Short mmCIF file of C-alpha atoms in Angstrom, two decimals:
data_model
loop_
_atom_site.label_atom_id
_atom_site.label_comp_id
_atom_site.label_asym_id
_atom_site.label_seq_id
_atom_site.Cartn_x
_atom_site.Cartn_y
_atom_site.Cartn_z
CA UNK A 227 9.48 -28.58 -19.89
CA UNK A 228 9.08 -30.36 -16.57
CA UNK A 229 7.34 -28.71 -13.43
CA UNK A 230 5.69 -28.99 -10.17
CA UNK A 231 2.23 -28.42 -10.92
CA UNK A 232 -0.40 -27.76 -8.17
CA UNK A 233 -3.78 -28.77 -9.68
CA UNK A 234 -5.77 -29.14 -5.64
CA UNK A 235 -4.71 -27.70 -2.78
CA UNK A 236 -3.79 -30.51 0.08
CA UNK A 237 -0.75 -32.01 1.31
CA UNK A 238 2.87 -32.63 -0.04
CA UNK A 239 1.28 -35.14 -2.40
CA UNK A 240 -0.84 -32.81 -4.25
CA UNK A 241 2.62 -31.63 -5.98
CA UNK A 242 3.17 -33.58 -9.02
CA UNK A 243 5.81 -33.50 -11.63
CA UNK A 244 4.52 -33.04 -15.09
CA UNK A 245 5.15 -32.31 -18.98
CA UNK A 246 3.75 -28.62 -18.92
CA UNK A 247 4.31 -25.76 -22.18
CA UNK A 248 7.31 -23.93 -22.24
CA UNK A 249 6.99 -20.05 -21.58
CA UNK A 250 8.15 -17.89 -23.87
CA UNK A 251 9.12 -14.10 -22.37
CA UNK A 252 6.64 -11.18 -23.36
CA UNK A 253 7.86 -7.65 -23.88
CA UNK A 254 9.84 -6.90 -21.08
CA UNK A 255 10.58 -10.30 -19.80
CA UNK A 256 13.44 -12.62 -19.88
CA UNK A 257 13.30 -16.31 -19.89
CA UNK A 258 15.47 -18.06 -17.04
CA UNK A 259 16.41 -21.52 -16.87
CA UNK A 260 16.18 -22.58 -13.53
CA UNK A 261 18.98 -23.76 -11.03
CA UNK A 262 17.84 -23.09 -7.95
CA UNK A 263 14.16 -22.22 -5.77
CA UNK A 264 14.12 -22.77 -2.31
CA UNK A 265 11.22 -23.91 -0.12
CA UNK A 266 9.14 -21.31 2.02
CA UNK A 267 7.09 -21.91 4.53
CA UNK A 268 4.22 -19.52 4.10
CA UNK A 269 4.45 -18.62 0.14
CA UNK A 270 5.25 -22.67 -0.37
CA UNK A 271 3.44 -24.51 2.46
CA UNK A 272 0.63 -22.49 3.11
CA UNK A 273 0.08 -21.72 -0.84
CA UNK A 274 -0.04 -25.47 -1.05
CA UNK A 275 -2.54 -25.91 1.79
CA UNK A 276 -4.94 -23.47 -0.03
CA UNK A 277 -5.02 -21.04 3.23
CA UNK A 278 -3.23 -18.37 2.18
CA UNK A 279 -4.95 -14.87 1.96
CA UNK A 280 -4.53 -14.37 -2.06
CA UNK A 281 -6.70 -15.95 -4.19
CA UNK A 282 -4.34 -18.64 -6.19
CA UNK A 283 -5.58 -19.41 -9.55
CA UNK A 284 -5.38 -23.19 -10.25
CA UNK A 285 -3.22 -24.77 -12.06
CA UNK A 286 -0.51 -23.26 -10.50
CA UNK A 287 3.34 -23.74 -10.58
CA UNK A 288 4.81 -22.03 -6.43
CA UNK A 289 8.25 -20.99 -6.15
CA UNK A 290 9.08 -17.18 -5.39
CA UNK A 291 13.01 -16.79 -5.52
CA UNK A 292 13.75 -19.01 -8.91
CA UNK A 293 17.73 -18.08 -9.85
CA UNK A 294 19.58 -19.49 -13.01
CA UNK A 295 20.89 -18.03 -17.09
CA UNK A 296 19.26 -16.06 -18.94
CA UNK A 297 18.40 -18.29 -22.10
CA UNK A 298 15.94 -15.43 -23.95
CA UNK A 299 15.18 -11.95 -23.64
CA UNK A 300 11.43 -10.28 -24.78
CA UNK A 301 11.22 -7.36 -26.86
CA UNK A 302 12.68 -3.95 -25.24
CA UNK A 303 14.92 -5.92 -23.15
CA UNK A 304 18.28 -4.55 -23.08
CA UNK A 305 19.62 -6.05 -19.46
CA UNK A 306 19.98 -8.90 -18.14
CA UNK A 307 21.54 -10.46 -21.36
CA UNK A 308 21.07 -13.87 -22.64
CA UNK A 309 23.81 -15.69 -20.13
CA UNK A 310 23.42 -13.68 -17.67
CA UNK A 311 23.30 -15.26 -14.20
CA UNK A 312 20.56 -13.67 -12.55
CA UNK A 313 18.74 -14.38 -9.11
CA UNK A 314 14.92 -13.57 -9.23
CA UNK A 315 12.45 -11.83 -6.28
CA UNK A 316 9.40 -12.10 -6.67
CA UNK A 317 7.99 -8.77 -5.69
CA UNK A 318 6.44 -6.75 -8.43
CA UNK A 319 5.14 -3.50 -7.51
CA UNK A 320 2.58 -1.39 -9.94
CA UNK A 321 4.94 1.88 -9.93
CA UNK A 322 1.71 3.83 -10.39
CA UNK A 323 0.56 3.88 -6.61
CA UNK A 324 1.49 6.68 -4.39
CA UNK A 325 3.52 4.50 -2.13
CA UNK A 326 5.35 3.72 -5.53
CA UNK A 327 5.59 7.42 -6.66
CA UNK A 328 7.36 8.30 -3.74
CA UNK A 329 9.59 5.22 -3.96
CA UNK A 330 8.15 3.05 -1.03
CA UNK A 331 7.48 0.03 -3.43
CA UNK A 332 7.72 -2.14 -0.21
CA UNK A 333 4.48 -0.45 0.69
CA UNK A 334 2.89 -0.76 -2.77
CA UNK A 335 -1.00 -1.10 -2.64
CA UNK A 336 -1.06 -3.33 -5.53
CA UNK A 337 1.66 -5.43 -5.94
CA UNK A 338 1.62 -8.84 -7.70
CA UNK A 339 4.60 -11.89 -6.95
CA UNK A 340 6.03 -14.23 -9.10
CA UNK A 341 5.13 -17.42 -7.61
CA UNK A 342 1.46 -16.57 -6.28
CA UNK A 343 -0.52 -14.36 -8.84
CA UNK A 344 1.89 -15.85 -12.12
CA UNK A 345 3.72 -19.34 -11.96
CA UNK A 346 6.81 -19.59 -10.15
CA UNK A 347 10.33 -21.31 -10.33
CA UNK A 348 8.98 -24.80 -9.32
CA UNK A 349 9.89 -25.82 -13.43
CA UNK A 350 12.83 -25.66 -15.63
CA UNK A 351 12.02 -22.56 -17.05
CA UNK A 352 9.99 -19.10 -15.73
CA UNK A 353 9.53 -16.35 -17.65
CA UNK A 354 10.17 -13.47 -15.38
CA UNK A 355 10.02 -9.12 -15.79
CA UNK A 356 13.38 -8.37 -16.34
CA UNK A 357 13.17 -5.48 -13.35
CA UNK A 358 13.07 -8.67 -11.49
CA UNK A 359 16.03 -10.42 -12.46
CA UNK A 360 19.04 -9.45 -10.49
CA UNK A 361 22.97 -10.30 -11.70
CA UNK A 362 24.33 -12.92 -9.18
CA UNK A 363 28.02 -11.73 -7.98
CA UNK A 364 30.75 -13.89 -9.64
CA UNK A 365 31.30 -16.13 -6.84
CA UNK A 366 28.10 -16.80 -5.45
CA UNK A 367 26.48 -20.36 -6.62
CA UNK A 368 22.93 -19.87 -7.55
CA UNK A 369 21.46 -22.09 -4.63
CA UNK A 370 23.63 -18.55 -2.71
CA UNK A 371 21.71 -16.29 -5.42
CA UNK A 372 18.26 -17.65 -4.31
CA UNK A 373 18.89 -17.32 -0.60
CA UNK A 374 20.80 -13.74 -0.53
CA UNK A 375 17.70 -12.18 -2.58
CA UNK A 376 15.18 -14.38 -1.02
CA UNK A 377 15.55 -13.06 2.47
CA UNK A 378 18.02 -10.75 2.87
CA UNK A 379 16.79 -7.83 1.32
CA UNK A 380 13.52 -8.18 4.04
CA UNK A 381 16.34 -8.62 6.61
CA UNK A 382 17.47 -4.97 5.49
CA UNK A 383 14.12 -3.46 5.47
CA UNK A 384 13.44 -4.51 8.64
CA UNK A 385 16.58 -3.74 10.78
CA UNK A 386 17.95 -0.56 8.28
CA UNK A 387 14.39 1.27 7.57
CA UNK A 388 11.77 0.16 9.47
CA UNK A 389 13.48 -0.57 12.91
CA UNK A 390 16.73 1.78 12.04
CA UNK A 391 19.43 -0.14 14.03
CA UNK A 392 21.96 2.38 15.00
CA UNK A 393 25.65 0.85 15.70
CA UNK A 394 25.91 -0.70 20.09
CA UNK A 395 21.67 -1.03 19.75
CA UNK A 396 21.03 -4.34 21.25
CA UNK A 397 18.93 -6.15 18.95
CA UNK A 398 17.23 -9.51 19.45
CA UNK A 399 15.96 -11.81 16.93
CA UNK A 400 13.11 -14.15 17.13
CA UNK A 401 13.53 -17.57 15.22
CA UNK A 402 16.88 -16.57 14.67
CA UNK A 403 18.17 -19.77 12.63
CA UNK A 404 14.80 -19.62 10.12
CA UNK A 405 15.19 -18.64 7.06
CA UNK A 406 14.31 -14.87 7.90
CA UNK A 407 16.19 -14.87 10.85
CA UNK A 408 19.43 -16.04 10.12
CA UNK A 409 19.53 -13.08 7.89
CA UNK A 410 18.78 -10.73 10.47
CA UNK A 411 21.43 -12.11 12.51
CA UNK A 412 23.66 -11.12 9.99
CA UNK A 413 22.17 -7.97 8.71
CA UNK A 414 21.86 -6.42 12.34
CA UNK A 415 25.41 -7.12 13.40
CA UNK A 416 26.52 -5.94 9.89
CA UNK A 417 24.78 -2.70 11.35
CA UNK A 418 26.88 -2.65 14.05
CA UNK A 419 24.74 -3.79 17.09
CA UNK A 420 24.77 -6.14 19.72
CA UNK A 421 23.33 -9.16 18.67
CA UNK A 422 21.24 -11.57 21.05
CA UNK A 423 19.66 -15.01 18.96
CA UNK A 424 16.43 -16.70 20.73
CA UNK A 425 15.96 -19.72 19.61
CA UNK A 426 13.64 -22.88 20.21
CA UNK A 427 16.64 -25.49 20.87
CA UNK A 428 19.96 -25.60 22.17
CA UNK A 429 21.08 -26.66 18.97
CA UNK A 430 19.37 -23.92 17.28
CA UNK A 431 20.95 -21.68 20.20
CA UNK A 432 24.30 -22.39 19.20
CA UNK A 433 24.14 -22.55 15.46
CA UNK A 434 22.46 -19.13 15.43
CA UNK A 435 25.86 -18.12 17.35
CA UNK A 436 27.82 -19.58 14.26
CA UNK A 437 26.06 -17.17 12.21
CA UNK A 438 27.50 -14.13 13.89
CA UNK A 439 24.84 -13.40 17.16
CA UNK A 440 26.47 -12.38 19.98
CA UNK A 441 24.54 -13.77 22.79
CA UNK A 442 21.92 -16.70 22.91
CA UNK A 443 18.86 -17.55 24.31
CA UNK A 444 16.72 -20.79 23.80
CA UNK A 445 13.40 -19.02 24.95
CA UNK A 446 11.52 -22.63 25.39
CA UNK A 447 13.77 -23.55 28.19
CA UNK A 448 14.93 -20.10 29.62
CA UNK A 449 12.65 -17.65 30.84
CA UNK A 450 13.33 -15.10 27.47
CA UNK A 451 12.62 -11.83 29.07
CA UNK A 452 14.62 -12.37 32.49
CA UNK A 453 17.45 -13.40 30.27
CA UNK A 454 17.64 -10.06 27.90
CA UNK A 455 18.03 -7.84 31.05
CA UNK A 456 20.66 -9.77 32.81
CA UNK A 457 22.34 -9.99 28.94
CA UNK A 458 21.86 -5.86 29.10
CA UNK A 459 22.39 -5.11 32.64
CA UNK A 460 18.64 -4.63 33.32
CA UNK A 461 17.55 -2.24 30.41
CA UNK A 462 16.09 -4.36 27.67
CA UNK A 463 16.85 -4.76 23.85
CA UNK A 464 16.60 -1.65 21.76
CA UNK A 465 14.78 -3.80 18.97
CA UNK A 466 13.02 -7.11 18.41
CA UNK A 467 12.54 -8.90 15.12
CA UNK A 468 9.17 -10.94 15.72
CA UNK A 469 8.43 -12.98 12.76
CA UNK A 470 6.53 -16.08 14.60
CA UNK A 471 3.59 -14.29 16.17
CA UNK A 472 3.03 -17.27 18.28
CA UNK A 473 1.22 -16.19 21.57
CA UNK A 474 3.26 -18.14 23.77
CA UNK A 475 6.43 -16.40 23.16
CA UNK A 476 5.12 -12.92 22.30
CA UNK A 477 5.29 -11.82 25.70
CA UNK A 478 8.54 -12.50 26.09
CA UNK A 479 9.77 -11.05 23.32
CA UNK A 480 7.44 -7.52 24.12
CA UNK A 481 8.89 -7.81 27.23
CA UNK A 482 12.06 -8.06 26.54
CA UNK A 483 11.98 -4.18 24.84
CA UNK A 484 13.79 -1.18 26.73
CA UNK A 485 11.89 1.81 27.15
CA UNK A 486 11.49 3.47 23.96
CA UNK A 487 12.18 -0.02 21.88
CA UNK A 488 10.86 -0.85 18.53
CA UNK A 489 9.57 -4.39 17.57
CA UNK A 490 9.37 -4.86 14.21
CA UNK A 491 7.57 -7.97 12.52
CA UNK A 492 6.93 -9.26 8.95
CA UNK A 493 5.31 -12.90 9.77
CA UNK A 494 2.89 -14.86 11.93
CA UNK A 495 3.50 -18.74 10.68
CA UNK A 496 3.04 -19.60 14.73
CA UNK A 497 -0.50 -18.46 14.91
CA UNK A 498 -0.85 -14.88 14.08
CA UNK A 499 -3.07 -14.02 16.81
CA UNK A 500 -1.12 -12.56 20.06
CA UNK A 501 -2.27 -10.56 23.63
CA UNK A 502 -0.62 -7.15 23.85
CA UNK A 503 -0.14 -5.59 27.02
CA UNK A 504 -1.39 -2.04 26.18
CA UNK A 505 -0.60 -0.25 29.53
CA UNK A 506 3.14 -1.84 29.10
CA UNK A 507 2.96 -0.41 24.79
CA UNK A 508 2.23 3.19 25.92
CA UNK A 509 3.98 3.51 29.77
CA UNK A 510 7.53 2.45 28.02
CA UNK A 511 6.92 4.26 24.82
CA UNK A 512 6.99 1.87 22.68
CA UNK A 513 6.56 0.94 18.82
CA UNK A 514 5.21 -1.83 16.95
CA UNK A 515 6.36 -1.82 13.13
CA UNK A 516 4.94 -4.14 10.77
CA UNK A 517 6.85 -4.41 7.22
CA UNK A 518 6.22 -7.18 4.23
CA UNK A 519 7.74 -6.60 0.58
CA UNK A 520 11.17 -5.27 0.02
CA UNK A 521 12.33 -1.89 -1.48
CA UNK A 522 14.56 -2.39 -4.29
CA UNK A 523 17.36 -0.25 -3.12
CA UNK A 524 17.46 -3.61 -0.22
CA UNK A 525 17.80 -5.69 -3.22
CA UNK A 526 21.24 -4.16 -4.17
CA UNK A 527 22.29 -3.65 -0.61
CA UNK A 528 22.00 -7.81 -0.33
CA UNK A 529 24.07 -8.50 -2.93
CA UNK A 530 27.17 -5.76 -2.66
CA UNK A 531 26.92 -7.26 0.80
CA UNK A 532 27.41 -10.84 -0.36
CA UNK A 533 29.57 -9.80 -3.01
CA UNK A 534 32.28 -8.36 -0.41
CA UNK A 535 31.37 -11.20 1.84
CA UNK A 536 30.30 -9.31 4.48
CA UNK A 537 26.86 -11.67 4.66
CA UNK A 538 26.42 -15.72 3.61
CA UNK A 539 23.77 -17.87 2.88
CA UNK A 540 22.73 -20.47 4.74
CA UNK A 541 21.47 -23.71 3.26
CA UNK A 542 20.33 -27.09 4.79
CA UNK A 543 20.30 -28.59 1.35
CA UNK A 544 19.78 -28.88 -1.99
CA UNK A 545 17.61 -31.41 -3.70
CA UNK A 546 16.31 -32.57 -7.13
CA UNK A 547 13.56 -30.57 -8.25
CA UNK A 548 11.04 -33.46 -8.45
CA UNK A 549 11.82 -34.48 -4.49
CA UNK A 550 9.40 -31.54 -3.93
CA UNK A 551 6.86 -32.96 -2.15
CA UNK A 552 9.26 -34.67 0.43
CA UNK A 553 11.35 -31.05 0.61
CA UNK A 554 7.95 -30.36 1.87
CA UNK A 555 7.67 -32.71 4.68
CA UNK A 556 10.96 -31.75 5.67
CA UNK A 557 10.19 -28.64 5.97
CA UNK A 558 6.54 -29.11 7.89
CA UNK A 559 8.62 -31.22 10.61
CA UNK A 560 10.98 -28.53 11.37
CA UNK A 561 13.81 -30.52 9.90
CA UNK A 562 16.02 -27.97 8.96
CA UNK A 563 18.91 -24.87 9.85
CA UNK A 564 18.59 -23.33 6.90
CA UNK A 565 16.77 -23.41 3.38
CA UNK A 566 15.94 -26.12 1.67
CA UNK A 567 16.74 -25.35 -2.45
CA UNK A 568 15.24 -27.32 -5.24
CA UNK A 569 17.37 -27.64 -8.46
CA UNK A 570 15.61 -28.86 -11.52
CA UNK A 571 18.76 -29.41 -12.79
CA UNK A 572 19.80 -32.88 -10.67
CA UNK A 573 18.31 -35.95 -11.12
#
């Protein structure tokens, strides 16, 4: 089969297309042929860079949220069938842990992920656990399939469990037309609250409004803070969904809680490293929630949600599968609303 195989880490050019073996699917495994894998930022770019925290085993194949048919099944495997049209995340928790045992998988203390410790969906084929491999509703495309498990499922962990949005919260999202975002502008007014997008263009403002936010906010030109309480008539946002962790705009985010707020945050690609006013964190009674991994329970929430249309993916484009390396440029210049997919399938 063909793939995108990472032999040195580097820049977009260290991603070459190659003749590589064909997987076959142990026990318990299915073999998908690939459609779809979009391009992430951290568990694509910064895989690729070699400065991500886990220790990636060279050669490696990336991509984390492959979707496509079921073409064989492993031993034991009774579902998904062979033709099945499944979407894949890449979270695979031990089920041995306590965290596990008391079905908090999100919170598993050794989890492994397709697409970091095993090779991913950058190829025509990935074998895959079949736990992993969810059916795509009827009349979702698979580019759809890849997005809707991809990010959606965090959106719900973060706004349903973590943060607990309660319906007439206001809730405002950082980075609101990223990939993570633009999910959680969807999930949290599925939830029933009042929805406020920041964003770091006007464009960005009013596309995030598109995707159902209520209220918007570009927070490099306005003053992000100021503009919550006029938006909520002085008293702040109930919750904040930080994923950028850049230290200029942390403030005004933290700021822009009520008393008793929750921010909730499950990414740092802006830095990582912020100031936090501690006299502010304790005199307003505040909470700072960090979350990564998804339960599966959020897995199926996702999709019955897409499947009645209540949420929708949003995709910048689609490309051929060997156009990797510039889906990666794209991507490092910001050139996107949206994910970028890869389909080994064109071209």
């Amino acid at each position: 089969m063909k793939a995108i195989v990472l032999r040195e880490f580097g820049g977009p050019d260290v991603l070459h297309w190659e003749d590589v073996s064909t997987p076959a699917p142990a026990p318990g495994e299915v073999l998908v042929k690939v459609h779809s894998v979009s391009v992430n930022r951290t568990l694509d770019l910064i895989v690729r860079q070699g400065n991500y925290p886990v220790k990636i085993q060279l050669p490696h194949v990336l991509g984390v949220d492959p979707a496509g048919m079921v073409v064989q099944v492993g031993e034991g495997v009774e579902e998904p069938q062979v033709g099945g049209r499944v979407a894949v995340i890449s979270f695979t928790a031990c089920r041995n842990c306590r965290h596990c045992l008391a079905g908090e998988e999100a919170n598993c203390l050794n989890s492994r992920h397709i697409g970091l410790h095993r090779w991913g969906g950058y190829a025509e084929y990935v074998a895959v656990p079949a736990r992993n491999a969810f059916r795509i509703p009827a009349h979702l495309s698979f580019a759809e399939g890849t997005v809707i498990t991809r990010h959606f499922p965090m959106a719900f962990n973060l706004l349903a469990t973590k943060a607990e949005v309660k319906p007439g919260e206001w809730v405002l999202i950082m980075g609101a037309t990223g990939a993570l975002g633009s999910c959680c502008v969807q999930v949290a007014k599925l939830l029933g609250a009042k929805v406020i997008a920041g964003a770091g263009a006007d464009e960005r403002v009013t596309a995030a409004l598109a995707y159902g936010a209520h209220f918007g906010i570009n927070y490099r030109r306005q003053n992000l803070a100021d503009e919550v309480k006029r938006l909520t008539d002085g008293q702040g946002v109930n919750v904040v969904v930080e994923n950028i962790a850049d230290p200029t705009l942390w403030p005004g985010a933290f700021n822009s809680l009520a008393i008793g707020g929750r921010l909730v945050t499950a990414g740092a690609h802006g830095g990582g490293e912020v100031s936090l006013d501690v006299k502010r964190l304790y005199m307003r009674r505040l909470r700072i929630i960090g979350a990564a991994g998804t339960n599966l329970p959020d897995v199926e929430h996702a999709l019955e949600a897409a499947a009645e249309r209540k949420i929708r993916a949003i995709i910048d484009r689609v490309m051929p599968l060997h156009d990797a390396s510039a889906a990666h440029r794209i991507l490092e210049q910001n050139q996107t609303l949206g994910k970028i997919i890869l389909d080994p399938t064109l071209g």
